[in-house]
Coordinates of C-alpha atoms in Angstrom, one line a residue:
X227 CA 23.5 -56.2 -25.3
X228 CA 25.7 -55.3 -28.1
X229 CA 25.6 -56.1 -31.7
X230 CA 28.3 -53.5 -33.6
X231 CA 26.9 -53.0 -37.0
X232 CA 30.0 -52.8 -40.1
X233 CA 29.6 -48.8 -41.0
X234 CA 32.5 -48.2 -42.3
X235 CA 33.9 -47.7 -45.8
X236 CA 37.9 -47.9 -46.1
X237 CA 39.8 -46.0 -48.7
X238 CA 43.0 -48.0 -49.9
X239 CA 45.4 -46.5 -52.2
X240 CA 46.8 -49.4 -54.3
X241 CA 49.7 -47.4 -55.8
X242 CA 53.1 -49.9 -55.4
X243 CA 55.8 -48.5 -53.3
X244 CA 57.2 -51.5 -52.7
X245 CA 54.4 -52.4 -49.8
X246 CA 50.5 -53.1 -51.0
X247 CA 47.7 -53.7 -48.3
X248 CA 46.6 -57.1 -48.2
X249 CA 43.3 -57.9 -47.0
X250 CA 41.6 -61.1 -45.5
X251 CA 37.9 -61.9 -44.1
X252 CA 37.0 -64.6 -41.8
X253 CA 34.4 -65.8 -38.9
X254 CA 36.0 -65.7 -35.5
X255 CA 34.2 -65.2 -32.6
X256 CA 31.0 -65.3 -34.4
X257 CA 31.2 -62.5 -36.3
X258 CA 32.8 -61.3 -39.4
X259 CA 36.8 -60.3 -38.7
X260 CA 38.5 -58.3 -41.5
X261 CA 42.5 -58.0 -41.3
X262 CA 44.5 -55.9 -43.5
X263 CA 48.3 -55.8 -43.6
X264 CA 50.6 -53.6 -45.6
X265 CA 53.4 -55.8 -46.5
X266 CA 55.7 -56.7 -49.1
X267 CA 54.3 -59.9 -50.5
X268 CA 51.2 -62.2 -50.0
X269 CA 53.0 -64.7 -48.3
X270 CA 54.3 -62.5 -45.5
X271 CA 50.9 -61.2 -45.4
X272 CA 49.0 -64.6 -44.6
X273 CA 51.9 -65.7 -42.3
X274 CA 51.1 -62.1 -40.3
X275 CA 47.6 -62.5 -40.8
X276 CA 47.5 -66.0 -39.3
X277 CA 49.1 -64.8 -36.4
X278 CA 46.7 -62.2 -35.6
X279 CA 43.8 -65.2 -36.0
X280 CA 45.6 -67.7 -33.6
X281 CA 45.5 -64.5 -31.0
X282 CA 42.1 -63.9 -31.8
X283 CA 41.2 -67.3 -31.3
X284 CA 43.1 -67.2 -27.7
X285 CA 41.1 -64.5 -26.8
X286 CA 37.7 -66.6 -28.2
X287 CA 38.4 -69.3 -25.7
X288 CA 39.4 -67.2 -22.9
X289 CA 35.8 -65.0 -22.8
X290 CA 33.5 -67.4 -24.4
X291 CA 30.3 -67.8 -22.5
X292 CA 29.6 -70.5 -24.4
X293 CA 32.7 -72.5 -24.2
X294 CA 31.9 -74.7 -21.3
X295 CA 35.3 -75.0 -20.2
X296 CA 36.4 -71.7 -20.0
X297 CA 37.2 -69.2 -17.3
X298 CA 34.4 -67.1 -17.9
X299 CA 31.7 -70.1 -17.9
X300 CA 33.7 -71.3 -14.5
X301 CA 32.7 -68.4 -13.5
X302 CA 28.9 -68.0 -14.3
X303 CA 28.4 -71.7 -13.3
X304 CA 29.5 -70.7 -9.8
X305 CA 27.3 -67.5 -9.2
X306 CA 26.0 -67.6 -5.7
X307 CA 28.0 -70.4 -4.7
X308 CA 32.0 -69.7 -4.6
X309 CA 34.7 -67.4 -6.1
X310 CA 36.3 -69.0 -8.4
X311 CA 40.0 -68.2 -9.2
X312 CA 41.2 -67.0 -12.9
X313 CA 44.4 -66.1 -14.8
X314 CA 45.6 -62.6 -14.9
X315 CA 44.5 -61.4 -17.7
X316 CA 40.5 -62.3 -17.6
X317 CA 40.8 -60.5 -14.2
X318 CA 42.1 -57.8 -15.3
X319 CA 39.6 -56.9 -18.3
X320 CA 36.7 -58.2 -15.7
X321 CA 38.4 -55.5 -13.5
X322 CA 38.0 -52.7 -16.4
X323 CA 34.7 -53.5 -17.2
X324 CA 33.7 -52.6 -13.8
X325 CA 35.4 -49.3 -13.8
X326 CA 33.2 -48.5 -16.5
X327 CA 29.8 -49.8 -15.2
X328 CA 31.1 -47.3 -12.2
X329 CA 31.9 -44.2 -14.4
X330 CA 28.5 -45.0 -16.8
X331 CA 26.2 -45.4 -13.3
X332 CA 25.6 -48.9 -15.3
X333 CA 24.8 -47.8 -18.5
X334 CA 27.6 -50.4 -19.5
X335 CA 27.2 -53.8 -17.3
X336 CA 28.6 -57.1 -18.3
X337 CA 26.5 -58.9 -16.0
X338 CA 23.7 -57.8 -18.8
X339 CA 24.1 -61.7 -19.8
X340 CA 21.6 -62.3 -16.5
X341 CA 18.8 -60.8 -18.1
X342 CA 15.9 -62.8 -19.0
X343 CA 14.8 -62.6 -23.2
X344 CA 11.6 -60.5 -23.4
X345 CA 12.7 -58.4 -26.4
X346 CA 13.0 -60.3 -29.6
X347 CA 14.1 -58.7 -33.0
X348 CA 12.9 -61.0 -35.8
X349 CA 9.6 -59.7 -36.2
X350 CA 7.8 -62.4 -33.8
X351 CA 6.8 -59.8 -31.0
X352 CA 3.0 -57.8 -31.9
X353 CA 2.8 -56.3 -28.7
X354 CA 4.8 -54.6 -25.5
X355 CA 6.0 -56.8 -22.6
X356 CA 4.0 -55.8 -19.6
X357 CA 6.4 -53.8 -17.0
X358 CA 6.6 -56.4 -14.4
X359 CA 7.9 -59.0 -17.1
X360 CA 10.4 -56.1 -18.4
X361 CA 11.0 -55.6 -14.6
X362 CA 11.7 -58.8 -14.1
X363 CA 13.9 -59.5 -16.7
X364 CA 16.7 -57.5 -14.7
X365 CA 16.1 -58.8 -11.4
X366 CA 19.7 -60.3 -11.6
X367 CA 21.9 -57.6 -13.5
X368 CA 23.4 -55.6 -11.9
X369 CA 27.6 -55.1 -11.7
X370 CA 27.7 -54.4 -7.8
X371 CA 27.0 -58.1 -7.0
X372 CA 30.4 -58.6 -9.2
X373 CA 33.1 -59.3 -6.6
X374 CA 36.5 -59.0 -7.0
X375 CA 39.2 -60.5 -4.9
X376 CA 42.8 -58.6 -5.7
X377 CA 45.0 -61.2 -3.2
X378 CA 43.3 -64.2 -4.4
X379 CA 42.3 -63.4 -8.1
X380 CA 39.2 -64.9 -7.8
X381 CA 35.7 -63.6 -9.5
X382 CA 32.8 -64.1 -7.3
X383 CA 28.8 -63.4 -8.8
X384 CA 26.9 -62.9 -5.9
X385 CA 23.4 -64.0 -6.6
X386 CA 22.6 -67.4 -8.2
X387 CA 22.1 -67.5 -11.7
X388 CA 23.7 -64.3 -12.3
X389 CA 26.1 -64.3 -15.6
X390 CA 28.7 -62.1 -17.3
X391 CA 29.0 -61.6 -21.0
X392 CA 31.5 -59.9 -23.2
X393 CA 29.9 -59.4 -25.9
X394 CA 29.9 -55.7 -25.5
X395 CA 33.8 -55.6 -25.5
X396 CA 34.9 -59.0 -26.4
X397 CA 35.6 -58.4 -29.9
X398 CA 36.9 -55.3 -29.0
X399 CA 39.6 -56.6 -27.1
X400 CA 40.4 -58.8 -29.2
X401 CA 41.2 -56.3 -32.0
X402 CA 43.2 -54.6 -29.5
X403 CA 45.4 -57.7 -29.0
X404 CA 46.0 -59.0 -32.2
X405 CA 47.0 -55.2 -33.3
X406 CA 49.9 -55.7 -30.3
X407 CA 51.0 -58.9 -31.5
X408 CA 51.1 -57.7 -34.6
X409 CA 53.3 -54.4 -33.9
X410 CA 55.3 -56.4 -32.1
X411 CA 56.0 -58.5 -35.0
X412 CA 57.2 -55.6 -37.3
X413 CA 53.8 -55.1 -38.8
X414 CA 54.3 -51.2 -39.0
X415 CA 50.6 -50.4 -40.9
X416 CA 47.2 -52.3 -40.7
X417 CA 43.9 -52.4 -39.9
X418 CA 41.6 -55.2 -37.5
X419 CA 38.0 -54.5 -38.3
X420 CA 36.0 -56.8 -36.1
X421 CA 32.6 -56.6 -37.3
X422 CA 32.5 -52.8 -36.7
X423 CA 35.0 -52.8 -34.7
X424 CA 38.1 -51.5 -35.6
X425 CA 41.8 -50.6 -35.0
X426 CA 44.3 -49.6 -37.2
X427 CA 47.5 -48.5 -37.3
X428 CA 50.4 -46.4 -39.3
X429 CA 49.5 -45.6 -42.7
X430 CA 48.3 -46.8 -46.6
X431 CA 51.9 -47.2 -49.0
X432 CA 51.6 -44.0 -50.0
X433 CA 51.6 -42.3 -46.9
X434 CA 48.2 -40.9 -46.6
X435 CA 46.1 -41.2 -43.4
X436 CA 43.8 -44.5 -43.1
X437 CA 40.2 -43.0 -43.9
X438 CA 36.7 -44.3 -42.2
X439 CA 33.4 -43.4 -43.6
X440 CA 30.5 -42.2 -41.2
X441 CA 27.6 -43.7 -43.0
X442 CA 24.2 -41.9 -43.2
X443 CA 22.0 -45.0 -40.8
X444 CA 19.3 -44.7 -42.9
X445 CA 20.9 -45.3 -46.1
X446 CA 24.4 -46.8 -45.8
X447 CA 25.0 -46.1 -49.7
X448 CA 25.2 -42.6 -48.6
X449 CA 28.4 -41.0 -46.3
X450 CA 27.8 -38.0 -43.9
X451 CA 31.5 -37.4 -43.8
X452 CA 34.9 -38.9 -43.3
X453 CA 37.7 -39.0 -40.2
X454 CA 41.1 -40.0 -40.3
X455 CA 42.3 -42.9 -38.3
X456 CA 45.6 -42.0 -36.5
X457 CA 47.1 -44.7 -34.7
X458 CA 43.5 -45.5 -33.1
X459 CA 40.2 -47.4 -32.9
X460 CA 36.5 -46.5 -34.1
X461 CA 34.0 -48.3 -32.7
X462 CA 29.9 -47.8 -34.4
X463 CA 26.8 -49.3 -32.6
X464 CA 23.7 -48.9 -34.4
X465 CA 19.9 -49.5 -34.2
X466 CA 18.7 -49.5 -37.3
X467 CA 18.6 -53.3 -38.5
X468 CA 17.4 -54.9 -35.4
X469 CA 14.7 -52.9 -33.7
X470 CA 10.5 -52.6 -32.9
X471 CA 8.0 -50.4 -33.4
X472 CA 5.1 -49.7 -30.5
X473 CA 3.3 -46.6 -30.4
X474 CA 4.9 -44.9 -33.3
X475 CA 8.5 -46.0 -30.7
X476 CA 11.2 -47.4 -32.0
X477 CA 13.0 -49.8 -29.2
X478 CA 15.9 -50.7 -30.4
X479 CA 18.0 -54.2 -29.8
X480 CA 20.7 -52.3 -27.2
X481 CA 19.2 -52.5 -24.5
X482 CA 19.6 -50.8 -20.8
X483 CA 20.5 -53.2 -18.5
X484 CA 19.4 -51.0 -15.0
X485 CA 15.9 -50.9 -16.5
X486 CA 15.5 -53.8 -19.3
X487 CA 13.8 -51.3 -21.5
X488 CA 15.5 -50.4 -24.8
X489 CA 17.3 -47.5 -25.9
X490 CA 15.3 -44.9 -27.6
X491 CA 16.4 -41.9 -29.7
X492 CA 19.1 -43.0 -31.1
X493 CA 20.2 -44.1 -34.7
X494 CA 24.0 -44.7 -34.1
X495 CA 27.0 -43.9 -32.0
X496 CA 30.9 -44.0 -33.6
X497 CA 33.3 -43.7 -31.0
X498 CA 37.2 -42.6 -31.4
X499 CA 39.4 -43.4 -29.1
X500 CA 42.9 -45.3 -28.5
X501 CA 41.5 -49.1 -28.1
X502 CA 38.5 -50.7 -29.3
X503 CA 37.8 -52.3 -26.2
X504 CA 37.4 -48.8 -24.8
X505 CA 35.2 -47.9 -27.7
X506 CA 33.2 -50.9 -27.7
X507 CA 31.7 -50.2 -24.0
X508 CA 31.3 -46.4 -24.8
X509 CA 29.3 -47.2 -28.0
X510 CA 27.0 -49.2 -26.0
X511 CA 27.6 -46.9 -22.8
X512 CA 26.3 -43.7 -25.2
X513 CA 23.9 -45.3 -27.2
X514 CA 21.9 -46.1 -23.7
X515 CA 22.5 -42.9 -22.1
X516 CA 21.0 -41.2 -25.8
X517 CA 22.4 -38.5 -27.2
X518 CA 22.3 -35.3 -24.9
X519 CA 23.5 -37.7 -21.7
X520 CA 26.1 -39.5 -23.7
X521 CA 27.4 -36.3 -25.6
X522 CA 28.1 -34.6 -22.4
X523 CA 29.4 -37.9 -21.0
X524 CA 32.1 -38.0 -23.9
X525 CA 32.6 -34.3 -23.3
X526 CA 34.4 -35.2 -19.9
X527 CA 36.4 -37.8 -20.9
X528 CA 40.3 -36.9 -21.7
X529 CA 41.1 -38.5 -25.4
X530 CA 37.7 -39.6 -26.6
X531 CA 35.5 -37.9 -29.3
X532 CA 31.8 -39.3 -30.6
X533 CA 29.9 -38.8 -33.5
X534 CA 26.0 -39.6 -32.5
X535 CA 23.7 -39.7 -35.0
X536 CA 19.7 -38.6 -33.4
X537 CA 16.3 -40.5 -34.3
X538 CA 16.0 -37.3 -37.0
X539 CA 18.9 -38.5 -38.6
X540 CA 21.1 -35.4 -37.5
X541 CA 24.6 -36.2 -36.6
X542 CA 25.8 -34.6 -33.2
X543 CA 29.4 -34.3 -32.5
X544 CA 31.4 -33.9 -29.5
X545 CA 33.5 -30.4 -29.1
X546 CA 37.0 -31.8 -30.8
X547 CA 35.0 -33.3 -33.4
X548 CA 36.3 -31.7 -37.3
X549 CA 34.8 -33.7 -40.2
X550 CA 34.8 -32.8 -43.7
X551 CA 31.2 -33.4 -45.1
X552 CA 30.7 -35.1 -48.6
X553 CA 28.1 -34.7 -50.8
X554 CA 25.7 -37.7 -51.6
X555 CA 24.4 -37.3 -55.1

Protein backbone atom coordinates (compact mmCIF):
# COMPACT_ATOMS: atom_id res chain seq x y z
CA UNK A 1 0.00 0.00 0.00
CA UNK A 2 3.04 1.88 0.92
CA UNK A 3 5.94 2.93 -1.11
CA UNK A 4 8.04 5.79 1.14
CA UNK A 5 9.65 7.92 -1.28
CA UNK A 6 13.64 9.26 -0.15
CA UNK A 7 12.84 13.21 0.57
CA UNK A 8 15.19 14.05 2.60
CA UNK A 9 18.47 15.97 2.27
CA UNK A 10 21.05 15.42 5.32
CA UNK A 11 23.45 18.10 6.38
CA UNK A 12 26.83 16.60 7.79
CA UNK A 13 29.39 18.70 9.18
CA UNK A 14 32.76 16.98 8.29
CA UNK A 15 34.83 19.09 10.79
CA UNK A 16 37.38 16.31 12.80
CA UNK A 17 36.78 16.18 16.47
CA UNK A 18 38.09 13.18 16.79
CA UNK A 19 34.64 11.29 15.45
CA UNK A 20 33.65 11.74 11.52
CA UNK A 21 30.12 10.27 10.24
CA UNK A 22 30.59 7.36 8.14
CA UNK A 23 28.12 6.49 5.73
CA UNK A 24 27.14 3.20 3.88
CA UNK A 25 24.17 2.32 1.27
CA UNK A 26 22.91 -0.98 0.56
CA UNK A 27 19.62 -3.16 -0.74
CA UNK A 28 17.95 -4.93 2.19
CA UNK A 29 14.55 -5.57 2.20
CA UNK A 30 14.14 -4.43 -1.29
CA UNK A 31 14.73 -1.08 -0.97
CA UNK A 32 17.57 1.25 -0.61
CA UNK A 33 19.00 1.25 3.30
CA UNK A 34 21.37 4.15 4.15
CA UNK A 35 23.39 3.84 7.66
CA UNK A 36 25.53 6.43 9.01
CA UNK A 37 27.68 6.17 12.11
CA UNK A 38 29.72 8.73 13.91
CA UNK A 39 32.75 6.92 14.91
CA UNK A 40 36.32 7.12 15.36
CA UNK A 41 37.67 5.12 12.33
CA UNK A 42 36.28 3.34 9.23
CA UNK A 43 36.92 0.07 10.61
CA UNK A 44 34.79 0.47 13.67
CA UNK A 45 32.34 2.00 11.50
CA UNK A 46 31.82 -1.14 9.03
CA UNK A 47 32.10 -3.57 12.07
CA UNK A 48 28.92 -1.29 13.57
CA UNK A 49 27.41 -1.00 10.41
CA UNK A 50 27.42 -4.74 9.69
CA UNK A 51 25.77 -5.19 12.82
CA UNK A 52 22.91 -3.03 12.11
CA UNK A 53 22.51 -5.17 8.48
CA UNK A 54 22.64 -8.64 10.21
CA UNK A 55 19.52 -7.09 12.41
CA UNK A 56 18.02 -5.80 9.48
CA UNK A 57 18.27 -8.92 7.73
CA UNK A 58 16.61 -10.79 10.94
CA UNK A 59 13.90 -8.57 10.74
CA UNK A 60 13.73 -9.36 6.59
CA UNK A 61 13.09 -13.02 7.27
CA UNK A 62 10.90 -12.64 10.14
CA UNK A 63 8.05 -10.35 8.07
CA UNK A 64 8.68 -11.33 4.58
CA UNK A 65 5.60 -12.24 2.75
CA UNK A 66 7.54 -13.59 0.25
CA UNK A 67 9.85 -15.84 2.14
CA UNK A 68 7.96 -19.00 2.04
CA UNK A 69 9.17 -20.17 5.19
CA UNK A 70 8.52 -17.55 7.38
CA UNK A 71 6.07 -16.74 10.20
CA UNK A 72 4.24 -14.36 8.34
CA UNK A 73 3.72 -16.65 5.06
CA UNK A 74 2.73 -19.47 7.82
CA UNK A 75 0.41 -17.33 8.51
CA UNK A 76 -1.27 -16.18 5.18
CA UNK A 77 -1.08 -19.84 3.86
CA UNK A 78 -3.44 -20.80 6.74
CA UNK A 79 -6.20 -17.98 6.35
CA UNK A 80 -9.50 -19.58 6.90
CA UNK A 81 -8.18 -22.74 7.90
CA UNK A 82 -6.24 -22.65 11.57
CA UNK A 83 -4.36 -20.30 13.85
CA UNK A 84 -1.14 -20.70 13.54
CA UNK A 85 1.23 -20.11 16.55
CA UNK A 86 4.34 -17.41 16.20
CA UNK A 87 7.22 -16.16 18.26
CA UNK A 88 6.82 -13.21 20.47
CA UNK A 89 7.88 -10.69 18.76
CA UNK A 90 5.86 -11.03 15.18
CA UNK A 91 2.86 -11.13 17.65
CA UNK A 92 3.52 -8.37 19.21
CA UNK A 93 4.07 -5.84 16.11
CA UNK A 94 0.93 -7.88 14.51
CA UNK A 95 -0.65 -6.76 17.81
CA UNK A 96 0.31 -2.92 17.18
CA UNK A 97 -0.64 -2.83 13.88
CA UNK A 98 -4.10 -3.59 14.91
CA UNK A 99 -4.25 -0.96 17.46
CA UNK A 100 -3.70 1.34 14.75
CA UNK A 101 -6.13 -0.01 12.08
CA UNK A 102 -8.57 0.57 15.38
CA UNK A 103 -7.43 4.26 16.19
CA UNK A 104 -7.33 5.09 12.04
CA UNK A 105 -11.14 3.32 11.59
CA UNK A 106 -8.83 1.29 8.92
CA UNK A 107 -7.15 3.89 7.24
CA UNK A 108 -4.00 1.77 8.12
CA UNK A 109 -4.76 -2.18 7.60
CA UNK A 110 -2.04 -4.72 7.10
CA UNK A 111 -4.41 -7.11 5.79
CA UNK A 112 -4.31 -4.50 2.59
CA UNK A 113 -2.00 -7.45 1.09
CA UNK A 114 -5.63 -9.27 0.34
CA UNK A 115 -6.54 -6.89 -2.20
CA UNK A 116 -6.90 -7.89 -5.69
CA UNK A 117 -4.38 -5.47 -8.41
CA UNK A 118 -6.72 -3.25 -10.32
CA UNK A 119 -4.60 -0.05 -10.05
CA UNK A 120 -1.38 -0.29 -11.94
CA UNK A 121 1.31 2.59 -12.00
CA UNK A 122 3.47 2.14 -15.03
CA UNK A 123 1.48 3.76 -17.43
CA UNK A 124 -0.50 0.56 -18.84
CA UNK A 125 -3.96 1.60 -17.46
CA UNK A 126 -6.19 4.21 -20.19
CA UNK A 127 -9.15 4.03 -18.35
CA UNK A 128 -11.00 3.69 -14.67
CA UNK A 129 -11.77 0.26 -13.22
CA UNK A 130 -15.50 -0.09 -13.11
CA UNK A 131 -16.82 0.18 -9.24
CA UNK A 132 -17.72 -3.34 -8.83
CA UNK A 133 -14.12 -4.50 -9.89
CA UNK A 134 -12.68 -1.64 -7.42
CA UNK A 135 -15.37 -3.10 -4.99
CA UNK A 136 -14.28 -6.23 -5.38
CA UNK A 137 -10.79 -5.80 -5.02
CA UNK A 138 -11.39 -5.32 -1.13
CA UNK A 139 -13.78 -8.04 -0.65
CA UNK A 140 -11.11 -9.67 1.68
CA UNK A 141 -9.38 -6.67 3.62
CA UNK A 142 -10.37 -5.88 6.28
CA UNK A 143 -8.32 -6.03 10.00
CA UNK A 144 -11.38 -7.34 12.11
CA UNK A 145 -11.11 -10.81 10.56
CA UNK A 146 -7.42 -10.58 12.15
CA UNK A 147 -7.60 -12.80 15.25
CA UNK A 148 -5.46 -12.79 17.98
CA UNK A 149 -5.02 -15.42 20.59
CA UNK A 150 -3.00 -13.79 23.81
CA UNK A 151 -2.75 -17.42 25.80
CA UNK A 152 -1.84 -19.31 22.83
CA UNK A 153 0.17 -16.74 20.60
CA UNK A 154 -1.38 -17.77 17.69
CA UNK A 155 -2.44 -15.41 14.53
CA UNK A 156 -5.67 -16.54 12.93
CA UNK A 157 -7.01 -14.81 9.28
CA UNK A 158 -10.41 -15.52 9.15
CA UNK A 159 -11.50 -15.70 5.67
CA UNK A 160 -9.65 -17.87 3.06
CA UNK A 161 -7.23 -16.18 1.04
CA UNK A 162 -6.98 -13.32 3.23
CA UNK A 163 -3.11 -11.98 3.63
CA UNK A 164 -1.08 -9.57 5.79
CA UNK A 165 1.68 -7.40 4.59
CA UNK A 166 4.20 -5.18 6.19
CA UNK A 167 5.13 -3.24 3.82
CA UNK A 168 3.55 -0.27 5.36
CA UNK A 169 5.84 -0.60 8.58
CA UNK A 170 8.23 -3.26 7.82
CA UNK A 171 11.08 -1.12 7.04
CA UNK A 172 10.09 0.96 9.65
CA UNK A 173 10.57 -1.39 12.26
CA UNK A 174 13.39 -2.40 11.17
CA UNK A 175 15.11 1.03 11.38
CA UNK A 176 13.77 1.10 14.75
CA UNK A 177 15.65 -2.14 15.69
CA UNK A 178 18.86 -1.79 14.27
CA UNK A 179 18.95 1.91 15.94
CA UNK A 180 18.53 -0.34 19.47
CA UNK A 181 21.18 -2.64 18.68
CA UNK A 182 23.10 -0.14 17.78
CA UNK A 183 22.78 2.10 21.10
CA UNK A 184 23.22 -0.72 22.82
CA UNK A 185 26.55 -1.25 21.30
CA UNK A 186 27.93 2.22 22.25
CA UNK A 187 27.00 3.82 19.05
CA UNK A 188 26.11 7.21 20.69
CA UNK A 189 25.21 9.25 17.14
CA UNK A 190 23.68 7.94 13.84
CA UNK A 191 21.22 7.81 11.42
CA UNK A 192 19.06 4.55 9.69
CA UNK A 193 17.42 5.92 6.57
CA UNK A 194 15.42 3.15 5.17
CA UNK A 195 14.27 4.28 1.86
CA UNK A 196 12.51 7.35 3.48
CA UNK A 197 12.42 6.10 6.39
CA UNK A 198 14.46 7.29 8.94
CA UNK A 199 15.76 7.35 12.62
CA UNK A 200 18.52 9.00 13.98
CA UNK A 201 20.07 9.55 16.94
CA UNK A 202 22.55 12.00 19.15
CA UNK A 203 24.32 14.47 17.21
CA UNK A 204 26.93 15.44 13.99
CA UNK A 205 30.86 15.76 15.68
CA UNK A 206 30.39 19.03 16.16
CA UNK A 207 27.50 19.06 18.22
CA UNK A 208 24.90 20.59 16.05
CA UNK A 209 21.38 19.01 15.72
CA UNK A 210 21.01 16.27 12.77
CA UNK A 211 18.98 18.39 10.03
CA UNK A 212 16.23 16.89 7.47
CA UNK A 213 15.11 18.73 4.47
CA UNK A 214 11.25 18.99 3.63
CA UNK A 215 11.47 18.89 -0.12
CA UNK A 216 9.11 20.92 -2.33
CA UNK A 217 7.01 17.38 -4.17
CA UNK A 218 6.99 18.94 -7.19
CA UNK A 219 10.52 19.71 -7.60
CA UNK A 220 12.78 17.86 -5.11
CA UNK A 221 15.78 20.32 -6.16
CA UNK A 222 13.91 22.74 -4.20
CA UNK A 223 13.50 22.70 -0.01
CA UNK A 224 10.29 24.23 1.77
CA UNK A 225 12.12 24.30 4.94
CA UNK A 226 14.19 22.26 7.39
CA UNK A 227 13.48 20.45 11.06
CA UNK A 228 15.80 19.17 13.47
CA UNK A 229 15.96 15.51 14.29
CA UNK A 230 16.21 15.11 18.15
CA UNK A 231 16.62 11.65 19.20
CA UNK A 232 13.60 10.65 16.74
CA UNK A 233 12.19 9.31 13.40
CA UNK A 234 10.74 11.11 10.16
CA UNK A 235 8.83 9.15 8.08
CA UNK A 236 7.63 10.89 4.20
CA UNK A 237 4.99 9.13 1.95
CA UNK A 238 4.50 10.68 -1.32
CA UNK A 239 2.43 10.57 -4.46
CA UNK A 240 4.00 12.18 -6.89
CA UNK A 241 6.16 9.41 -8.87
CA UNK A 242 3.62 6.71 -9.01
CA UNK A 243 0.23 7.97 -9.77
CA UNK A 244 -2.89 8.32 -12.73
CA UNK A 245 -4.65 10.82 -14.14
CA UNK A 246 -8.72 10.34 -14.91
CA UNK A 247 -10.88 13.16 -15.27
CA UNK A 248 -8.39 15.90 -14.63
CA UNK A 249 -7.94 13.28 -10.92
CA UNK A 250 -4.94 12.30 -9.83
CA UNK A 251 -5.14 8.70 -7.93
CA UNK A 252 -2.31 8.12 -6.47
CA UNK A 253 -0.43 4.56 -5.73
CA UNK A 254 -1.49 4.60 -1.63
CA UNK A 255 -4.26 3.33 -1.75
CA UNK A 256 -7.39 2.99 0.90
CA UNK A 257 -7.81 -0.23 1.83
CA UNK A 258 -11.83 0.14 3.24
CA UNK A 259 -12.72 1.28 -0.22
CA UNK A 260 -9.90 0.20 -2.81
CA UNK A 261 -10.04 3.60 -4.36
CA UNK A 262 -6.86 5.80 -4.13
CA UNK A 263 -5.99 8.62 -2.11
CA UNK A 264 -6.69 11.93 -3.55
CA UNK A 265 -5.55 15.40 -2.53
CA UNK A 266 -2.63 14.81 -1.39
CA UNK A 267 1.11 15.42 -2.55
CA UNK A 268 3.01 14.20 0.65
CA UNK A 269 2.90 13.51 4.31
CA UNK A 270 6.33 13.68 6.76
CA UNK A 271 5.60 12.44 9.95
CA UNK A 272 7.82 13.12 13.35
CA UNK A 273 7.62 11.06 15.94
CA UNK A 274 9.72 8.68 18.35
CA UNK A 275 9.93 5.42 16.01
CA UNK A 276 9.65 4.88 12.47
CA UNK A 277 7.46 2.13 12.76
CA UNK A 278 4.99 4.59 14.26
CA UNK A 279 5.64 6.94 11.47
CA UNK A 280 5.53 4.62 8.81
CA UNK A 281 1.63 3.62 9.55
CA UNK A 282 0.74 7.33 10.24
CA UNK A 283 2.27 8.44 6.79
CA UNK A 284 0.18 6.07 5.15
CA UNK A 285 -2.65 6.40 7.86
CA UNK A 286 -2.72 10.52 6.97
CA UNK A 287 -2.00 10.36 3.41
CA UNK A 288 -5.53 8.22 3.10
CA UNK A 289 -7.44 10.18 5.47
CA UNK A 290 -6.11 13.61 3.23
CA UNK A 291 -5.09 16.46 4.72
CA UNK A 292 -8.02 18.11 6.80
CA UNK A 293 -8.93 14.40 8.44
CA UNK A 294 -5.34 13.53 8.89
CA UNK A 295 -4.24 16.96 10.29
CA UNK A 296 -6.83 16.91 12.88
CA UNK A 297 -6.05 13.14 13.47
CA UNK A 298 -2.28 14.19 14.29
CA UNK A 299 -3.69 17.04 16.25
CA UNK A 300 -4.97 14.37 18.95
CA UNK A 301 -2.21 12.38 19.23
CA UNK A 302 0.36 13.07 22.38
CA UNK A 303 4.10 13.36 20.77
CA UNK A 304 3.44 13.34 17.08
CA UNK A 305 3.68 16.43 14.62
CA UNK A 306 2.98 16.20 10.49
CA UNK A 307 3.95 18.25 7.83
CA UNK A 308 1.29 17.57 4.79
CA UNK A 309 1.84 18.98 1.84
CA UNK A 310 -1.95 19.65 -0.31
CA UNK A 311 -2.56 18.81 -4.20
CA UNK A 312 -1.81 22.99 -4.57
CA UNK A 313 1.39 22.35 -3.33
CA UNK A 314 0.78 24.26 0.08
CA UNK A 315 2.38 22.64 3.04
CA UNK A 316 -0.04 22.26 6.16
CA UNK A 317 1.45 21.81 9.51
CA UNK A 318 0.19 20.50 12.64
CA UNK A 319 -0.14 23.05 15.79
CA UNK A 320 3.64 22.25 17.40
CA UNK A 321 4.94 22.48 14.03
CA UNK A 322 8.04 25.53 13.86
CA UNK A 323 10.09 25.38 10.63
CA UNK A 324 12.39 27.83 9.33
CA UNK A 325 11.56 28.39 5.56
CA UNK A 326 14.51 28.66 3.03
CA UNK A 327 14.57 30.31 0.03
CA UNK A 328 14.77 28.41 -3.41
CA UNK A 329 16.59 30.57 -5.88
Amino acid sequence: MKAPIFLFALFFSLVNYGQQPYKKTLKLMGCHFEITLVAKDSMTANRQINTAVIEITRIEKLISSWDKNSQTSEINRNAGIKPVKVGVELFQLIKRALKISKLTNGAFDISYASMDNVWFFDGSMTEMPSKDIIKKSVEKVGYQNIVLNEKNQSVFLKKKGMKIGFGALGKGYAADKAKILLQKSGVTSGIINASGDLNAWGTQPTGKEWLVAIVNPLNKEKVFSWMPVNNSAVVTSGNYEKYVKFNNVLYTHIIDPRTGYPATGVLSVTIFTKTAELADALATSVFVMGAETGLNFINQLKGVECIIVNENNKMITSKNIQLKTIKND
